[in-house]
PDB file of C-alpha atoms in Angstrom:
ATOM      1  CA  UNK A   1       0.000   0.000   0.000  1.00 92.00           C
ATOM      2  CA  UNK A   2       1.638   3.528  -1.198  1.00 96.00           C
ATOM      3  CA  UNK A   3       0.191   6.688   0.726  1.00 97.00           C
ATOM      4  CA  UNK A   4      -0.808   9.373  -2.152  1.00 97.00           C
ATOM      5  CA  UNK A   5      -2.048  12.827  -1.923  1.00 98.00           C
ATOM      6  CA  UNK A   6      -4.875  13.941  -4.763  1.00 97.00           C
ATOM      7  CA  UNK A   7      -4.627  17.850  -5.127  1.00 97.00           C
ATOM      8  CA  UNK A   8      -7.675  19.574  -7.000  1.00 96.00           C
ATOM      9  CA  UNK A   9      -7.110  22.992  -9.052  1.00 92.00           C
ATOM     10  CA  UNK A  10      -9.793  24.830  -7.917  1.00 79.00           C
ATOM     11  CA  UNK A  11     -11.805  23.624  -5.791  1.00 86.00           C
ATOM     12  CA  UNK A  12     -13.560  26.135  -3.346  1.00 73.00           C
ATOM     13  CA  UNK A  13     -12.072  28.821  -4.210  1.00 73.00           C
ATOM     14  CA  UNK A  14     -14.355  30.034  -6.948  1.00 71.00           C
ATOM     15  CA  UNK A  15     -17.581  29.112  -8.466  1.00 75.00           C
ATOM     16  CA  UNK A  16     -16.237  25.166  -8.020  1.00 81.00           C
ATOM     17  CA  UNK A  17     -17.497  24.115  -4.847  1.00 87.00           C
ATOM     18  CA  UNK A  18     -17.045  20.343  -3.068  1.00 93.00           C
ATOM     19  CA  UNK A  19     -17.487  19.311   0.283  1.00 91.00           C
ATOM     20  CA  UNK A  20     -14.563  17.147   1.545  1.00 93.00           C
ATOM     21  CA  UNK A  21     -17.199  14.569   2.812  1.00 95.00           C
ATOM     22  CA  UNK A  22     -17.927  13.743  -0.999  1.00 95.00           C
ATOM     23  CA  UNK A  23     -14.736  13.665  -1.702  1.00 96.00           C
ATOM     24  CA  UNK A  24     -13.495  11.700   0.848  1.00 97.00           C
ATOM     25  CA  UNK A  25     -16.845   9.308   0.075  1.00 97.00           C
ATOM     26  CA  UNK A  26     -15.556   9.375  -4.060  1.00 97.00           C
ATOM     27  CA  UNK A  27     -11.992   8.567  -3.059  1.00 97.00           C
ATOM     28  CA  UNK A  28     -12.917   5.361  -0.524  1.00 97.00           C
ATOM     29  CA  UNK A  29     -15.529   4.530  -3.244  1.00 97.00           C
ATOM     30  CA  UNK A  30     -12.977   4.060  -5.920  1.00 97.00           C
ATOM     31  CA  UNK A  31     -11.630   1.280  -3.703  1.00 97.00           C
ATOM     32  CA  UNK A  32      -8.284   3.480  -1.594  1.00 97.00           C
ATOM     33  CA  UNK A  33      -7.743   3.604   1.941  1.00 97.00           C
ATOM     34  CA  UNK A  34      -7.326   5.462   4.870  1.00 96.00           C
ATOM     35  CA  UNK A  35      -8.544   8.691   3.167  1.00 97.00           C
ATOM     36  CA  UNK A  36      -8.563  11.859   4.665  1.00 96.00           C
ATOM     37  CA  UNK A  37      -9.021  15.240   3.590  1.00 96.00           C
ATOM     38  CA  UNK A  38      -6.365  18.492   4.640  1.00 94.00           C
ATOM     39  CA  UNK A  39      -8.320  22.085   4.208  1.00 87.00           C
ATOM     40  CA  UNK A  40     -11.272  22.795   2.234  1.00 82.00           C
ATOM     41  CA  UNK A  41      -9.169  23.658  -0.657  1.00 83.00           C
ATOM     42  CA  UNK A  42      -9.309  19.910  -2.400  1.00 89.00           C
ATOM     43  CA  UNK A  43      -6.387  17.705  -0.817  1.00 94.00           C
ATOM     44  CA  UNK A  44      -6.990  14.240  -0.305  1.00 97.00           C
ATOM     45  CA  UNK A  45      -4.468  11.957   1.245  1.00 97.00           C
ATOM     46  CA  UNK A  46      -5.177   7.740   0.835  1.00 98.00           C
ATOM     47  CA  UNK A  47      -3.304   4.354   0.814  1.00 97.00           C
ATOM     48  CA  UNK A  48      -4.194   2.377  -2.641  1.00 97.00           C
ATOM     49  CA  UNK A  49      -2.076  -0.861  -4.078  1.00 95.00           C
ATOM     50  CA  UNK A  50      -2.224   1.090  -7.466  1.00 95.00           C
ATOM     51  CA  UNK A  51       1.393   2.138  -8.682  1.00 93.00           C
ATOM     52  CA  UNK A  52      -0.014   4.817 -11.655  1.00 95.00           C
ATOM     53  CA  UNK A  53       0.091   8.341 -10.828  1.00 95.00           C
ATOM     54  CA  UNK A  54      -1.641   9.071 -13.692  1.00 95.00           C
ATOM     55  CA  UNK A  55      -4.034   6.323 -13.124  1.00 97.00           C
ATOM     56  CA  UNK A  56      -5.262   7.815 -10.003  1.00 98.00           C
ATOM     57  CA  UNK A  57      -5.612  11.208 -11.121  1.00 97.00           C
ATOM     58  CA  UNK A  58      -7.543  10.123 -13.810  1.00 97.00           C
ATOM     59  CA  UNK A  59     -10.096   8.043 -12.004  1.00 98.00           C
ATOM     60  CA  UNK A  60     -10.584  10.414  -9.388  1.00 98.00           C
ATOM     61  CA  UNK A  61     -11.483  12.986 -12.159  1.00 97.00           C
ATOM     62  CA  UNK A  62     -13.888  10.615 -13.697  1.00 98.00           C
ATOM     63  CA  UNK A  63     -15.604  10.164 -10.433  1.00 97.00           C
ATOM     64  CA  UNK A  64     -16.012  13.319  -9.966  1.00 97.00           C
ATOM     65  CA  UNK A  65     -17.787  14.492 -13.233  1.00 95.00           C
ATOM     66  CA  UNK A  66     -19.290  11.093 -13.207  1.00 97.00           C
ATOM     67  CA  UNK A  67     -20.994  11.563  -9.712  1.00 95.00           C
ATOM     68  CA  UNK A  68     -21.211  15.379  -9.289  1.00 95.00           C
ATOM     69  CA  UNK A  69     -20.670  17.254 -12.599  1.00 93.00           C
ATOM     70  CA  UNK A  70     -17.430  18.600 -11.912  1.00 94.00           C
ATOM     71  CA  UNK A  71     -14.879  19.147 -14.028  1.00 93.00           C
ATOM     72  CA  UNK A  72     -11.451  19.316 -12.244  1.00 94.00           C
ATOM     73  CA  UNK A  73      -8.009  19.083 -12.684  1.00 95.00           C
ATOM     74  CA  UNK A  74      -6.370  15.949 -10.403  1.00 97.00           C
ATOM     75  CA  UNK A  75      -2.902  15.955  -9.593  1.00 98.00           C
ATOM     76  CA  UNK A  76      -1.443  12.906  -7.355  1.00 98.00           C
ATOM     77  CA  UNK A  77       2.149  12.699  -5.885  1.00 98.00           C
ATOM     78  CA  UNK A  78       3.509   9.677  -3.560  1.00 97.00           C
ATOM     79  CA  UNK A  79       4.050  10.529  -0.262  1.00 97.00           C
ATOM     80  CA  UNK A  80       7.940   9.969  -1.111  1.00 96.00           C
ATOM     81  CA  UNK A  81       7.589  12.626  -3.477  1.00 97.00           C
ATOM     82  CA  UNK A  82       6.033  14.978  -1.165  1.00 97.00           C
ATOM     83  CA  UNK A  83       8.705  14.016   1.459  1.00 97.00           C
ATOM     84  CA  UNK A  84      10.976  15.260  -1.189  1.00 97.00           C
ATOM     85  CA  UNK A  85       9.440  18.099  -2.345  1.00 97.00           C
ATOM     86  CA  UNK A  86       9.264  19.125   1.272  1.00 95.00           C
ATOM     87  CA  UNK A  87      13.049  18.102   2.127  1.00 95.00           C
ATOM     88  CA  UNK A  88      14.229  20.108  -1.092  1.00 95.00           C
ATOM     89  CA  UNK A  89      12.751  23.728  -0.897  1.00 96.00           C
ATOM     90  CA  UNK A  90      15.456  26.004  -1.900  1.00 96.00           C
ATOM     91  CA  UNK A  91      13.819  28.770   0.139  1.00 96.00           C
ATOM     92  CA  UNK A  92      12.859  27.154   3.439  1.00 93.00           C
ATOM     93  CA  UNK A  93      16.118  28.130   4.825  1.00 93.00           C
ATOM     94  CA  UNK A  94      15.047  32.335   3.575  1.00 90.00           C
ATOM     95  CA  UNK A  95      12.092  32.335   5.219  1.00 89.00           C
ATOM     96  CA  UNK A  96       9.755  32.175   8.620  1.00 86.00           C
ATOM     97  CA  UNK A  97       6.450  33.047   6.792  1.00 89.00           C
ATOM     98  CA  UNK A  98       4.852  29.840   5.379  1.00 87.00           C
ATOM     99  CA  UNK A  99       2.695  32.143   3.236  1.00 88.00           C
ATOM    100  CA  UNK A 100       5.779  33.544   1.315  1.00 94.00           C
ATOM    101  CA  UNK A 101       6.762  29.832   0.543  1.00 95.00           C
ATOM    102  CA  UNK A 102       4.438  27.896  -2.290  1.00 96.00           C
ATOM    103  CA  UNK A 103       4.425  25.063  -4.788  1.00 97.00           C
ATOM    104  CA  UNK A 104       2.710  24.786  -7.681  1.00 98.00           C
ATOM    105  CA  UNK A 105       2.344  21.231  -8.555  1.00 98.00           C
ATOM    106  CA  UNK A 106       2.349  21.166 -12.700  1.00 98.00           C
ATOM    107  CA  UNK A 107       0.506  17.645 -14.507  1.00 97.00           C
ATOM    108  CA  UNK A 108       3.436  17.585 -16.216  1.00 97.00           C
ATOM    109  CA  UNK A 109       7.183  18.916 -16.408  1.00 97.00           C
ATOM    110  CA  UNK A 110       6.714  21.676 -18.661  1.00 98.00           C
ATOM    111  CA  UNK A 111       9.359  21.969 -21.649  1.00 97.00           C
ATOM    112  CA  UNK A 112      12.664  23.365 -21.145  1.00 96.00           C
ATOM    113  CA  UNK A 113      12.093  26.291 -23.413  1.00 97.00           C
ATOM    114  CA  UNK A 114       9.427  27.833 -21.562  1.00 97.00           C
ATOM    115  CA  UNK A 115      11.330  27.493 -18.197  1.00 97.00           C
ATOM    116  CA  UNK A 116      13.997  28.972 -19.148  1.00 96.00           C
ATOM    117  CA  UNK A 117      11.839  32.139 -20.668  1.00 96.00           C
ATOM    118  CA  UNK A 118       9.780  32.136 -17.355  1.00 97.00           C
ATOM    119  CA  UNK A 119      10.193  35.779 -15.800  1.00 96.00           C
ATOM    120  CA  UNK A 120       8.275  37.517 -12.397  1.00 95.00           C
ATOM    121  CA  UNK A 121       6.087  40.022 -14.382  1.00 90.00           C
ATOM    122  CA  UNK A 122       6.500  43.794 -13.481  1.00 85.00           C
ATOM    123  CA  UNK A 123       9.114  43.842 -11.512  1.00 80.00           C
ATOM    124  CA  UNK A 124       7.858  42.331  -8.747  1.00 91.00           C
ATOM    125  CA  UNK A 125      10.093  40.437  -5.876  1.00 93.00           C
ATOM    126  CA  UNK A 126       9.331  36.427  -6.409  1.00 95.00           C
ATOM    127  CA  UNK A 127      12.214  33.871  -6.543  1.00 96.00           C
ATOM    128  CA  UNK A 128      11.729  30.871  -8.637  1.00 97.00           C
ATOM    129  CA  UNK A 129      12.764  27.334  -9.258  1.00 97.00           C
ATOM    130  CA  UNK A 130      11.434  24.818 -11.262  1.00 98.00           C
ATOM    131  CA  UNK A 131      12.926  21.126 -10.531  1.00 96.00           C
ATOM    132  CA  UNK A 132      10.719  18.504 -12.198  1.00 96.00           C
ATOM    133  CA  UNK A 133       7.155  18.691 -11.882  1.00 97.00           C
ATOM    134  CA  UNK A 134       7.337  21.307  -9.128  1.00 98.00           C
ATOM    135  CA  UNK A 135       8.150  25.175  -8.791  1.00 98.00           C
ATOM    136  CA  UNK A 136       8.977  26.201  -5.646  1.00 98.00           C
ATOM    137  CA  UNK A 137       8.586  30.221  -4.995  1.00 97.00           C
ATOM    138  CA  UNK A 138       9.157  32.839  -2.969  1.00 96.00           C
ATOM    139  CA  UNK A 139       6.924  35.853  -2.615  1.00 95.00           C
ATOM    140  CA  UNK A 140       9.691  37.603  -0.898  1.00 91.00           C
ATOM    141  CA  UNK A 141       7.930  41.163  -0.276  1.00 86.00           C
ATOM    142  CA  UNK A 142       4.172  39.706   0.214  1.00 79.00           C
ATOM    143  CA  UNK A 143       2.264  36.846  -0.520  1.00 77.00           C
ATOM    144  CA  UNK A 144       0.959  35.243  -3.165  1.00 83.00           C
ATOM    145  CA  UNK A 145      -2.334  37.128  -3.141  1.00 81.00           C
ATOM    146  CA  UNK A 146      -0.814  40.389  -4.431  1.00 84.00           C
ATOM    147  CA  UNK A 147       1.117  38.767  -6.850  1.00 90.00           C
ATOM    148  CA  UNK A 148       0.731  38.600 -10.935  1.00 93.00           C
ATOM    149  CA  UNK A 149       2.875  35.358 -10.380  1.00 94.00           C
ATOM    150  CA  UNK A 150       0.241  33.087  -9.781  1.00 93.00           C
ATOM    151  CA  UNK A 151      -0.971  29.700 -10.434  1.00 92.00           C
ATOM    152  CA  UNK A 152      -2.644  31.035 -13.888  1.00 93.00           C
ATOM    153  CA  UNK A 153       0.172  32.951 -14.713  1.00 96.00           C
ATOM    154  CA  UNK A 154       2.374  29.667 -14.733  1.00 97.00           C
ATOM    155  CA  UNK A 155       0.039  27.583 -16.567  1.00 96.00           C
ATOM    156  CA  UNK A 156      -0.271  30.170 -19.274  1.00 97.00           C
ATOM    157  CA  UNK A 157       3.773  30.485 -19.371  1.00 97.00           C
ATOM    158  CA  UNK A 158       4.736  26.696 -18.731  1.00 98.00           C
ATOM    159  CA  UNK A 159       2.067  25.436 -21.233  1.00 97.00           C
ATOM    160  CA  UNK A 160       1.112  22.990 -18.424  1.00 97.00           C
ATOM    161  CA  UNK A 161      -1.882  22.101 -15.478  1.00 96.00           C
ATOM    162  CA  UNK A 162      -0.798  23.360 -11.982  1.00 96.00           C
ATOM    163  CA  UNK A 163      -2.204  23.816  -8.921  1.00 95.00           C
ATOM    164  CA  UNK A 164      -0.498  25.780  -5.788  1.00 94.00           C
ATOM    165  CA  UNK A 165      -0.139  24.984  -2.550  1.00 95.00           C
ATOM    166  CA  UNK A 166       1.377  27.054   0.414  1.00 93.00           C
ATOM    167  CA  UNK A 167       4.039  25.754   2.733  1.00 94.00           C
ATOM    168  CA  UNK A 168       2.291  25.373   5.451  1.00 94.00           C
ATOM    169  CA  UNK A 169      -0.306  22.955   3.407  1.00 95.00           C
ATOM    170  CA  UNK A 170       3.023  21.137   1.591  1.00 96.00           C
ATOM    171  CA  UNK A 171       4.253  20.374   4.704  1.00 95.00           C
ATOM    172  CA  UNK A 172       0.988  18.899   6.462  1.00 96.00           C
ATOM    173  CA  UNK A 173       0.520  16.748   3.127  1.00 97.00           C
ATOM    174  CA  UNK A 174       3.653  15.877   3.145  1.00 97.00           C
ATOM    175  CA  UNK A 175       2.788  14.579   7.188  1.00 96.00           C
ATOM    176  CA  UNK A 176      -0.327  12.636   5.831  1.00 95.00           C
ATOM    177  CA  UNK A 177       1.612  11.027   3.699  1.00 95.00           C
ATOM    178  CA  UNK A 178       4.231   9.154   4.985  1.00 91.00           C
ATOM    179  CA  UNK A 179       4.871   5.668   5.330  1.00 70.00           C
TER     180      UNK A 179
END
């Protein structure tokens, strides 16, 4: 049994809404384990014997729309991938505020010709780094809220699905999901 973590773009944070009892309900449904949701904002942690990423992702989608009309992106990482997404923030050591640190979690690793033309519009004060699938940043004179760097932002400029999560949120994931 590998512990995963299902992130929805999204979800309750617009017009998209989903109580975490339905998805916690969808999830156990589709035959995983120990599930339990982290915020409001669409994380679900479970156990399942599957080994496909992608596999999950795509059947939790399915479920979704299938069972309550919604059409969501789904984004799964291993709990060893969240331990080392959480172990490997280049910023963690820059800053106290866990609301200055994110991740966006991409569906994909975007090409390497649109990282390397990835700038911080306007001027404004965000470090980047994209390893892999992830980009960690740092809002270094706010938070993400005031920022034109945002999760949209990044999808239009990587080409590529993503969905953000703060520090705070990366590391209680990251928690949920160990073995």
């Amino acid at each position: 049994m590998t512990r995963y973590v299902a992130l929805l773009r999204g979800v309750n944070v617009g017009t998209t809404r989903l109580a975490m009892a339905d998805l916690r309900r969808i999830v156990t449904d589709l035959g995983h384990e120990d599930v339990t949701t982290y915020l409001q904002s669409g994380n679900v942690a479970f156990g399942s014997s599957v080994r496909d990423a992608e596999k999950l992702a795509a059947g939790i989608a399915r479920a979704l729309t299938d069972e309550l009309a919604l059409t969501v992106p789904v984004l799964v990482r291993s709990g060893r991938e969240l331990a080392a997404i959480a172990g490997g923030n280049p910023y963690a050591d820059r800053e106290d505020d866990p609301t200055r640190l994110l991740v966006a979690f991409l569906a994909t690793a975007p090409q390497k010709s649109t990282v390397g033309a990835l700038t911080v519009p306007g001027g404004e004060n965000v470090s980047f780094t994209v390893t892999g699938r992830e980009v960690f940043l740092h809002y270094v004179d706010g938070g993400y809220g005031r920022s034109k760097f945002t999760n949209a932002y990044l999808e239009k400029k990587l080409g590529v699905v993503a969905t953000s999560r703060n520090w705070k949120s990366v590391r209680a994931l990251a928690e949920m999901t160990a073995s």
